[in-house]
PDB file of C-alpha atoms in Angstrom:
ATOM      1  CA  MET M   1     106.546  78.243  92.350  1.00  0.00           C
ATOM      2  CA  VAL M   2     107.074  79.639  88.865  1.00  0.00           C
ATOM      3  CA  SER M   3     109.759  82.383  88.751  1.00  0.00           C
ATOM      4  CA  LYS M   4     108.482  85.886  88.151  1.00  0.00           C
ATOM      5  CA  GLN M   5     111.111  86.189  85.499  1.00  0.00           C
ATOM      6  CA  VAL M   6     109.486  83.531  83.381  1.00  0.00           C
ATOM      7  CA  LEU M   7     106.509  84.453  81.310  1.00  0.00           C
ATOM      8  CA  PHE M   8     103.622  82.176  82.096  1.00  0.00           C
ATOM      9  CA  ALA M   9     100.182  81.630  80.665  1.00  0.00           C
ATOM     10  CA  ILE M  10      96.959  81.543  82.511  1.00  0.00           C
ATOM     11  CA  ILE M  11      94.262  79.751  80.574  1.00  0.00           C
ATOM     12  CA  VAL M  12      90.994  81.658  80.958  1.00  0.00           C
ATOM     13  CA  GLY M  13      87.782  79.856  80.060  1.00  0.00           C
ATOM     14  CA  VAL M  14      87.104  76.511  78.473  1.00  0.00           C
ATOM     15  CA  PHE M  15      88.125  75.004  75.107  1.00  0.00           C
ATOM     16  CA  VAL M  16      84.903  74.534  73.182  1.00  0.00           C
ATOM     17  CA  GLY M  17      83.725  74.871  69.641  1.00  0.00           C
ATOM     18  CA  TRP M  18      83.874  78.073  67.632  1.00  0.00           C
ATOM     19  CA  TRP M  19      80.786  80.227  67.877  1.00  0.00           C
ATOM     20  CA  GLN M  20      79.988  79.605  64.238  1.00  0.00           C
ATOM     21  CA  GLY M  21      80.010  75.934  64.704  1.00  0.00           C
ATOM     22  CA  GLU M  22      83.469  75.098  63.312  1.00  0.00           C
ATOM     23  CA  ALA M  23      84.944  71.848  64.606  1.00  0.00           C
ATOM     24  CA  SER M  24      88.304  73.308  65.593  1.00  0.00           C
ATOM     25  CA  THR M  25      88.805  75.269  68.791  1.00  0.00           C
ATOM     26  CA  GLN M  26      89.714  78.933  68.428  1.00  0.00           C
ATOM     27  CA  SER M  27      91.944  80.868  70.820  1.00  0.00           C
ATOM     28  CA  LEU M  28      93.506  84.276  71.334  1.00  0.00           C
ATOM     29  CA  ASN M  29      96.870  85.072  72.886  1.00  0.00           C
ATOM     30  CA  LEU M  30      96.646  88.099  75.134  1.00  0.00           C
ATOM     31  CA  GLY M  31      99.303  90.282  76.669  1.00  0.00           C
ATOM     32  CA  THR M  32      98.731  92.803  79.415  1.00  0.00           C
ATOM     33  CA  ALA M  33     100.741  94.883  81.922  1.00  0.00           C
ATOM     34  CA  GLU M  34      99.827  95.078  85.550  1.00  0.00           C
ATOM     35  CA  TRP M  35      97.285  97.763  86.334  1.00  0.00           C
ATOM     36  CA  ARG M  36      95.495  97.275  89.650  1.00  0.00           C
ATOM     37  CA  PRO M  37      92.674  96.381  90.152  1.00  0.00           C
ATOM     38  CA  TRP M  38      92.181  95.630  86.453  1.00  0.00           C
ATOM     39  CA  GLN M  39      95.169  93.323  86.265  1.00  0.00           C
ATOM     40  CA  VAL M  40      96.677  92.183  89.527  1.00  0.00           C
ATOM     41  CA  LEU M  41      99.832  90.091  89.559  1.00  0.00           C
ATOM     42  CA  GLU M  42     100.686  88.489  92.866  1.00  0.00           C
ATOM     43  CA  ASP M  43     102.773  85.435  93.612  1.00  0.00           C
ATOM     44  CA  GLY M  44     102.670  84.271  90.044  1.00  0.00           C
ATOM     45  CA  HIS M  45      98.833  84.559  89.746  1.00  0.00           C
ATOM     46  CA  LEU M  46      96.994  87.016  87.552  1.00  0.00           C
ATOM     47  CA  THR M  47      93.700  88.154  89.048  1.00  0.00           C
ATOM     48  CA  GLY M  48      91.528  91.251  88.959  1.00  0.00           C
ATOM     49  CA  ILE M  49      88.739  92.786  87.023  1.00  0.00           C
ATOM     50  CA  THR M  50      90.087  92.023  83.517  1.00  0.00           C
ATOM     51  CA  PRO M  51      90.600  88.241  84.093  1.00  0.00           C
ATOM     52  CA  GLY M  52      87.040  88.055  85.392  1.00  0.00           C
ATOM     53  CA  ILE M  53      85.700  89.802  82.317  1.00  0.00           C
ATOM     54  CA  LEU M  54      87.882  87.609  80.000  1.00  0.00           C
ATOM     55  CA  GLN M  55      86.627  84.414  81.721  1.00  0.00           C
ATOM     56  CA  GLU M  56      83.050  85.434  81.123  1.00  0.00           C
ATOM     57  CA  LEU M  57      83.805  86.350  77.496  1.00  0.00           C
ATOM     58  CA  SER M  58      85.415  82.985  76.993  1.00  0.00           C
ATOM     59  CA  LYS M  59      82.243  81.237  78.220  1.00  0.00           C
ATOM     60  CA  ARG M  60      79.969  83.243  76.008  1.00  0.00           C
ATOM     61  CA  THR M  61      82.038  83.082  72.795  1.00  0.00           C
ATOM     62  CA  GLY M  62      83.591  79.637  73.146  1.00  0.00           C
ATOM     63  CA  CYS M  63      87.006  81.176  72.506  1.00  0.00           C
ATOM     64  CA  ALA M  64      89.915  80.206  74.699  1.00  0.00           C
ATOM     65  CA  MET M  65      91.975  83.197  75.908  1.00  0.00           C
ATOM     66  CA  ASN M  66      95.565  82.667  76.895  1.00  0.00           C
ATOM     67  CA  VAL M  67      96.791  85.570  79.024  1.00  0.00           C
ATOM     68  CA  ARG M  68     100.375  86.559  79.655  1.00  0.00           C
ATOM     69  CA  PRO M  69     101.577  89.398  81.830  1.00  0.00           C
ATOM     70  CA  PHE M  70     104.203  91.532  80.196  1.00  0.00           C
ATOM     71  CA  PRO M  71     106.174  94.704  81.058  1.00  0.00           C
ATOM     72  CA  HIS M  72     104.578  97.471  79.070  1.00  0.00           C
ATOM     73  CA  LYS M  73     107.474  97.974  76.462  1.00  0.00           C
ATOM     74  CA  ARG M  74     107.712  94.265  75.815  1.00  0.00           C
ATOM     75  CA  MET M  75     103.996  93.923  75.439  1.00  0.00           C
ATOM     76  CA  MET M  76     103.900  96.734  72.843  1.00  0.00           C
ATOM     77  CA  ALA M  77     106.794  95.203  70.911  1.00  0.00           C
ATOM     78  CA  ALA M  78     105.131  91.706  70.903  1.00  0.00           C
ATOM     79  CA  PHE M  79     101.900  93.234  69.628  1.00  0.00           C
ATOM     80  CA  GLU M  80     103.784  95.015  66.853  1.00  0.00           C
ATOM     81  CA  LYS M  81     105.305  91.716  65.690  1.00  0.00           C
ATOM     82  CA  GLY M  82     102.030  89.862  65.948  1.00  0.00           C
ATOM     83  CA  GLY M  83     103.105  87.704  68.859  1.00  0.00           C
ATOM     84  CA  ILE M  84     100.079  88.968  70.827  1.00  0.00           C
ATOM     85  CA  ASP M  85      96.577  88.779  69.340  1.00  0.00           C
ATOM     86  CA  MET M  86      94.787  91.035  71.834  1.00  0.00           C
ATOM     87  CA  GLU M  87      95.427  93.538  74.650  1.00  0.00           C
ATOM     88  CA  PRO M  88      92.502  94.029  77.095  1.00  0.00           C
ATOM     89  CA  THR M  89      91.390  97.089  78.925  1.00  0.00           C
ATOM     90  CA  VAL M  90      92.756  99.888  76.789  1.00  0.00           C
ATOM     91  CA  ASN M  91      91.596 103.215  75.193  1.00  0.00           C
ATOM     92  CA  PRO M  92      92.444 103.753  71.557  1.00  0.00           C
ATOM     93  CA  SER M  93      94.030 107.112  72.322  1.00  0.00           C
ATOM     94  CA  TRP M  94      96.630 105.368  74.433  1.00  0.00           C
ATOM     95  CA  ARG M  95      97.853 103.332  71.430  1.00  0.00           C
ATOM     96  CA  ASP M  96      98.006 105.870  68.659  1.00  0.00           C
ATOM     97  CA  CYS M  97     101.472 104.703  67.674  1.00  0.00           C
ATOM     98  CA  GLN M  98     100.046 101.267  66.702  1.00  0.00           C
ATOM     99  CA  SER M  99      96.779 102.474  65.146  1.00  0.00           C
ATOM    100  CA  HIS M 100      97.800 100.944  61.818  1.00  0.00           C
ATOM    101  CA  ILE M 101      97.694  97.401  63.214  1.00  0.00           C
ATOM    102  CA  SER M 102      94.906  97.832  65.834  1.00  0.00           C
ATOM    103  CA  VAL M 103      91.132  97.304  65.736  1.00  0.00           C
ATOM    104  CA  TYR M 104      88.862  97.672  68.844  1.00  0.00           C
ATOM    105  CA  THR M 105      85.789  96.155  70.308  1.00  0.00           C
ATOM    106  CA  ILE M 106      82.924  98.376  71.483  1.00  0.00           C
ATOM    107  CA  PRO M 107      83.702  99.877  74.922  1.00  0.00           C
ATOM    108  CA  PHE M 108      82.849  97.768  77.919  1.00  0.00           C
ATOM    109  CA  TYR M 109      83.478 100.227  80.752  1.00  0.00           C
ATOM    110  CA  THR M 110      84.140 103.910  81.252  1.00  0.00           C
ATOM    111  CA  THR M 111      86.701 105.153  83.796  1.00  0.00           C
ATOM    112  CA  GLY M 112      89.016 108.094  84.063  1.00  0.00           C
ATOM    113  CA  ASP M 113      91.842 109.641  86.097  1.00  0.00           C
ATOM    114  CA  ILE M 114      91.137 111.950  89.052  1.00  0.00           C
ATOM    115  CA  VAL M 115      93.202 114.099  91.393  1.00  0.00           C
ATOM    116  CA  LEU M 116      92.593 112.704  94.813  1.00  0.00           C
ATOM    117  CA  VAL M 117      93.261 114.877  97.879  1.00  0.00           C
ATOM    118  CA  ARG M 118      92.693 114.765 101.609  1.00  0.00           C
ATOM    119  CA  LYS M 119      89.313 116.097 102.638  1.00  0.00           C
ATOM    120  CA  LYS M 120      90.746 118.599 105.035  1.00  0.00           C
ATOM    121  CA  ASN M 121      92.717 120.113 102.099  1.00  0.00           C
ATOM    122  CA  ALA M 122      89.910 119.894  99.647  1.00  0.00           C
ATOM    123  CA  ILE M 123      89.739 122.166  96.616  1.00  0.00           C
ATOM    124  CA  HIS M 124      87.324 122.149  93.729  1.00  0.00           C
ATOM    125  CA  ALA M 125      89.697 122.696  90.787  1.00  0.00           C
ATOM    126  CA  THR M 126      88.570 123.680  87.390  1.00  0.00           C
ATOM    127  CA  SER M 127      91.886 123.652  85.608  1.00  0.00           C
ATOM    128  CA  VAL M 128      95.440 122.636  85.958  1.00  0.00           C
ATOM    129  CA  ARG M 129      96.345 126.145  87.255  1.00  0.00           C
ATOM    130  CA  ASP M 130      94.549 125.290  90.512  1.00  0.00           C
ATOM    131  CA  PHE M 131      97.391 122.855  91.310  1.00  0.00           C
ATOM    132  CA  TYR M 132     100.296 125.178  90.637  1.00  0.00           C
ATOM    133  CA  GLY M 133     102.834 124.935  93.475  1.00  0.00           C
ATOM    134  CA  MET M 134     101.516 121.575  94.688  1.00  0.00           C
ATOM    135  CA  ASN M 135     103.266 118.256  94.955  1.00  0.00           C
ATOM    136  CA  LEU M 136     101.380 115.479  93.087  1.00  0.00           C
ATOM    137  CA  GLY M 137     102.051 111.756  93.089  1.00  0.00           C
ATOM    138  CA  CYS M 138     101.954 110.177  89.631  1.00  0.00           C
ATOM    139  CA  GLY M 139     102.394 106.901  87.898  1.00  0.00           C
ATOM    140  CA  LEU M 140     105.952 106.280  86.764  1.00  0.00           C
ATOM    141  CA  GLY M 141     106.376 107.470  83.176  1.00  0.00           C
ATOM    142  CA  TYR M 142     102.644 108.285  82.661  1.00  0.00           C
ATOM    143  CA  PHE M 143     101.568 111.062  80.330  1.00  0.00           C
ATOM    144  CA  TYR M 144      98.841 113.285  81.725  1.00  0.00           C
ATOM    145  CA  PRO M 145      96.746 115.452  79.362  1.00  0.00           C
ATOM    146  CA  GLU M 146      94.703 118.659  79.911  1.00  0.00           C
ATOM    147  CA  GLY M 147      97.802 120.785  80.503  1.00  0.00           C
ATOM    148  CA  PHE M 148      99.212 118.720  83.385  1.00  0.00           C
ATOM    149  CA  GLN M 149     102.111 117.319  81.412  1.00  0.00           C
ATOM    150  CA  GLU M 150     103.207 120.784  80.327  1.00  0.00           C
ATOM    151  CA  ALA M 151     102.859 122.069  83.878  1.00  0.00           C
ATOM    152  CA  PHE M 152     105.092 119.289  85.147  1.00  0.00           C
ATOM    153  CA  ASN M 153     107.646 119.957  82.436  1.00  0.00           C
ATOM    154  CA  ARG M 154     107.747 123.676  83.339  1.00  0.00           C
ATOM    155  CA  GLY M 155     107.996 123.002  87.047  1.00  0.00           C
ATOM    156  CA  ASP M 156     104.652 124.736  87.788  1.00  0.00           C
ATOM    157  CA  ILE M 157     103.586 121.501  89.582  1.00  0.00           C
ATOM    158  CA  HIS M 158     106.120 119.199  91.303  1.00  0.00           C
ATOM    159  CA  ARG M 159     105.685 115.641  90.001  1.00  0.00           C
ATOM    160  CA  GLU M 160     106.722 112.713  92.251  1.00  0.00           C
ATOM    161  CA  ASP M 161     106.655 109.452  90.237  1.00  0.00           C
ATOM    162  CA  ASN M 162     106.165 106.064  91.819  1.00  0.00           C
ATOM    163  CA  PRO M 163     105.721 102.713  89.998  1.00  0.00           C
ATOM    164  CA  VAL M 164     103.534 101.487  92.872  1.00  0.00           C
ATOM    165  CA  SER M 165     100.273 103.315  93.251  1.00  0.00           C
ATOM    166  CA  GLU M 166      99.801 102.041  96.861  1.00  0.00           C
ATOM    167  CA  LYS M 167     102.897 104.078  97.886  1.00  0.00           C
ATOM    168  CA  ASN M 168     101.421 107.240  96.399  1.00  0.00           C
ATOM    169  CA  LEU M 169      98.265 106.708  98.469  1.00  0.00           C
ATOM    170  CA  GLN M 170     100.309 106.026 101.636  1.00  0.00           C
ATOM    171  CA  LYS M 171     102.170 109.295 101.150  1.00  0.00           C
ATOM    172  CA  LEU M 172      98.952 111.167 100.591  1.00  0.00           C
ATOM    173  CA  ALA M 173      97.469 109.692 103.745  1.00  0.00           C
ATOM    174  CA  LEU M 174     100.655 110.752 105.644  1.00  0.00           C
ATOM    175  CA  GLU M 175     100.416 114.245 104.163  1.00  0.00           C
ATOM    176  CA  ARG M 176     103.667 113.835 102.269  1.00  0.00           C
ATOM    177  CA  LEU M 177     101.836 114.654  99.027  1.00  0.00           C
ATOM    178  CA  ASP M 178      99.241 117.319  98.275  1.00  0.00           C
ATOM    179  CA  GLY M 179      97.374 114.973  95.955  1.00  0.00           C
ATOM    180  CA  ILE M 180      97.719 112.013  93.664  1.00  0.00           C
ATOM    181  CA  ILE M 181      96.666 111.370  90.074  1.00  0.00           C
ATOM    182  CA  VAL M 182      94.979 107.994  89.936  1.00  0.00           C
ATOM    183  CA  ASP M 183      92.334 106.093  87.982  1.00  0.00           C
ATOM    184  CA  LYS M 184      89.029 106.499  89.788  1.00  0.00           C
ATOM    185  CA  VAL M 185      88.359 102.710  89.923  1.00  0.00           C
ATOM    186  CA  GLN M 186      91.921 102.144  91.205  1.00  0.00           C
ATOM    187  CA  ALA M 187      91.419 104.793  93.884  1.00  0.00           C
ATOM    188  CA  ARG M 188      88.452 102.965  95.284  1.00  0.00           C
ATOM    189  CA  TYR M 189      90.344  99.706  95.228  1.00  0.00           C
ATOM    190  CA  LEU M 190      93.425 101.063  96.944  1.00  0.00           C
ATOM    191  CA  LEU M 191      91.392 102.821  99.644  1.00  0.00           C
ATOM    192  CA  LYS M 192      89.589  99.550 100.381  1.00  0.00           C
ATOM    193  CA  LYS M 193      92.830  97.484 100.365  1.00  0.00           C
ATOM    194  CA  ALA M 194      94.640  99.914 102.667  1.00  0.00           C
ATOM    195  CA  ASN M 195      91.668 100.001 105.040  1.00  0.00           C
ATOM    196  CA  LEU M 196      91.500 103.823 104.765  1.00  0.00           C
ATOM    197  CA  ASP M 197      88.184 105.655 105.197  1.00  0.00           C
ATOM    198  CA  PRO M 198      87.035 106.955 101.788  1.00  0.00           C
ATOM    199  CA  ALA M 199      85.295 109.771 103.562  1.00  0.00           C
ATOM    200  CA  ASP M 200      88.722 111.253 104.458  1.00  0.00           C
ATOM    201  CA  PHE M 201      89.487 111.848 100.802  1.00  0.00           C
ATOM    202  CA  VAL M 202      87.850 113.816  98.033  1.00  0.00           C
ATOM    203  CA  THR M 203      88.147 114.250  94.295  1.00  0.00           C
ATOM    204  CA  ALA M 204      89.598 117.648  93.493  1.00  0.00           C
ATOM    205  CA  TYR M 205      89.668 117.265  89.687  1.00  0.00           C
ATOM    206  CA  ARG M 206      88.298 114.871  87.054  1.00  0.00           C
ATOM    207  CA  PHE M 207      90.017 114.276  83.786  1.00  0.00           C
ATOM    208  CA  LYS M 208      87.983 113.513  80.736  1.00  0.00           C
ATOM    209  CA  PRO M 209      86.583 109.932  80.893  1.00  0.00           C
ATOM    210  CA  SER M 210      88.304 107.039  79.050  1.00  0.00           C
ATOM    211  CA  LYS M 211      86.249 104.269  77.412  1.00  0.00           C
ATOM    212  CA  LEU M 212      87.972 100.905  77.768  1.00  0.00           C
ATOM    213  CA  SER M 213      87.839  98.356  75.004  1.00  0.00           C
ATOM    214  CA  LEU M 214      89.742  95.188  73.905  1.00  0.00           C
ATOM    215  CA  ARG M 215      92.392  95.889  71.262  1.00  0.00           C
ATOM    216  CA  LEU M 216      92.950  93.225  68.667  1.00  0.00           C
ATOM    217  CA  HIS M 217      95.737  92.925  66.152  1.00  0.00           C
ATOM    218  CA  ARG M 218      94.251  93.763  62.753  1.00  0.00           C
ATOM    219  CA  SER M 219      95.053  90.156  61.574  1.00  0.00           C
ATOM    220  CA  ARG M 220      92.471  88.911  64.196  1.00  0.00           C
ATOM    221  CA  GLN M 221      89.612  91.304  63.460  1.00  0.00           C
ATOM    222  CA  ALA M 222      87.333  88.417  62.447  1.00  0.00           C
ATOM    223  CA  PHE M 223      86.814  87.930  66.215  1.00  0.00           C
ATOM    224  CA  LEU M 224      85.166  91.320  66.582  1.00  0.00           C
ATOM    225  CA  PRO M 225      81.508  90.396  65.834  1.00  0.00           C
ATOM    226  CA  ALA M 226      81.301  87.684  68.475  1.00  0.00           C
ATOM    227  CA  LEU M 227      83.256  89.683  71.077  1.00  0.00           C
ATOM    228  CA  ASN M 228      81.064  92.700  70.545  1.00  0.00           C
ATOM    229  CA  LYS M 229      77.909  90.600  70.882  1.00  0.00           C
ATOM    230  CA  ALA M 230      79.145  89.115  74.192  1.00  0.00           C
ATOM    231  CA  ILE M 231      80.166  92.511  75.522  1.00  0.00           C
ATOM    232  CA  GLU M 232      76.705  93.990  74.682  1.00  0.00           C
ATOM    233  CA  GLU M 233      75.104  91.096  76.606  1.00  0.00           C
ATOM    234  CA  MET M 234      77.420  91.515  79.604  1.00  0.00           C
ATOM    235  CA  ILE M 235      76.745  95.211  79.831  1.00  0.00           C
ATOM    236  CA  ALA M 236      72.979  94.721  79.487  1.00  0.00           C
ATOM    237  CA  ASP M 237      72.720  91.992  82.178  1.00  0.00           C
ATOM    238  CA  GLY M 238      75.008  93.754  84.615  1.00  0.00           C
ATOM    239  CA  THR M 239      77.820  91.203  84.514  1.00  0.00           C
ATOM    240  CA  ILE M 240      80.597  93.710  84.063  1.00  0.00           C
ATOM    241  CA  ASP M 241      79.358  96.015  86.848  1.00  0.00           C
ATOM    242  CA  ARG M 242      79.203  93.004  89.179  1.00  0.00           C
ATOM    243  CA  ILE M 243      82.742  92.038  88.351  1.00  0.00           C
ATOM    244  CA  VAL M 244      84.059  95.554  88.991  1.00  0.00           C
ATOM    245  CA  ALA M 245      82.066  95.784  92.269  1.00  0.00           C
ATOM    246  CA  LYS M 246      83.994  92.773  93.711  1.00  0.00           C
ATOM    247  CA  TYR M 247      87.206  94.832  93.833  1.00  0.00           C
ATOM    248  CA  VAL M 248      85.944  98.288  94.895  1.00  0.00           C
ATOM    249  CA  GLU M 249      82.943  97.757  97.238  1.00  0.00           C
TER     250      GLU M 249
END
């Protein structure tokens, strides 16, 4: 078994000719951090929604995609230096610090964070003030907009960070948290994986939606037309929705 300390590559797709008919095979080196169910790293294998989408993109464009899992900070540093050509499943607002070297495909999916609570403690919040005095489970080191970050910093809302989203859900189910902030697709995935009844939980608040794209290093922007064309086809024929459904339904 390959050590988890060693970076490994998972070759997604097949090596075939370039979409414009060039004889040489083209490829992209991708880096991504784990984000379940988009990118799931278990026992040295990368699975999830994103690898499924990349595999289909590879088939449709003829571009080989070599994917490496990275810790977030190392991935950002590698992209800055040009060691990574593309990062999948990202919103441009999340990468403002590297806007000068980034170009993006058209969005392929729209998601967004929610505040998930137990049904018996349901509230219908309209602003961050509705959560004052509560204890919310959050992703370790995540920044939350719409006034939540400021509320955490002031102590108006107690923030309990956890690097593993499953543990936040477990604490919520055991009533050790008042709510958790979680991506809405991830919430459906975690409830399914934990064999919890979704009917026992409700969404108390929805953050503004985030459109997900592929982020390319500016030096690789020539790939954009073919990738955009393939994404448009996959949206139109329902391929992306079917890939997502495998992990949440």
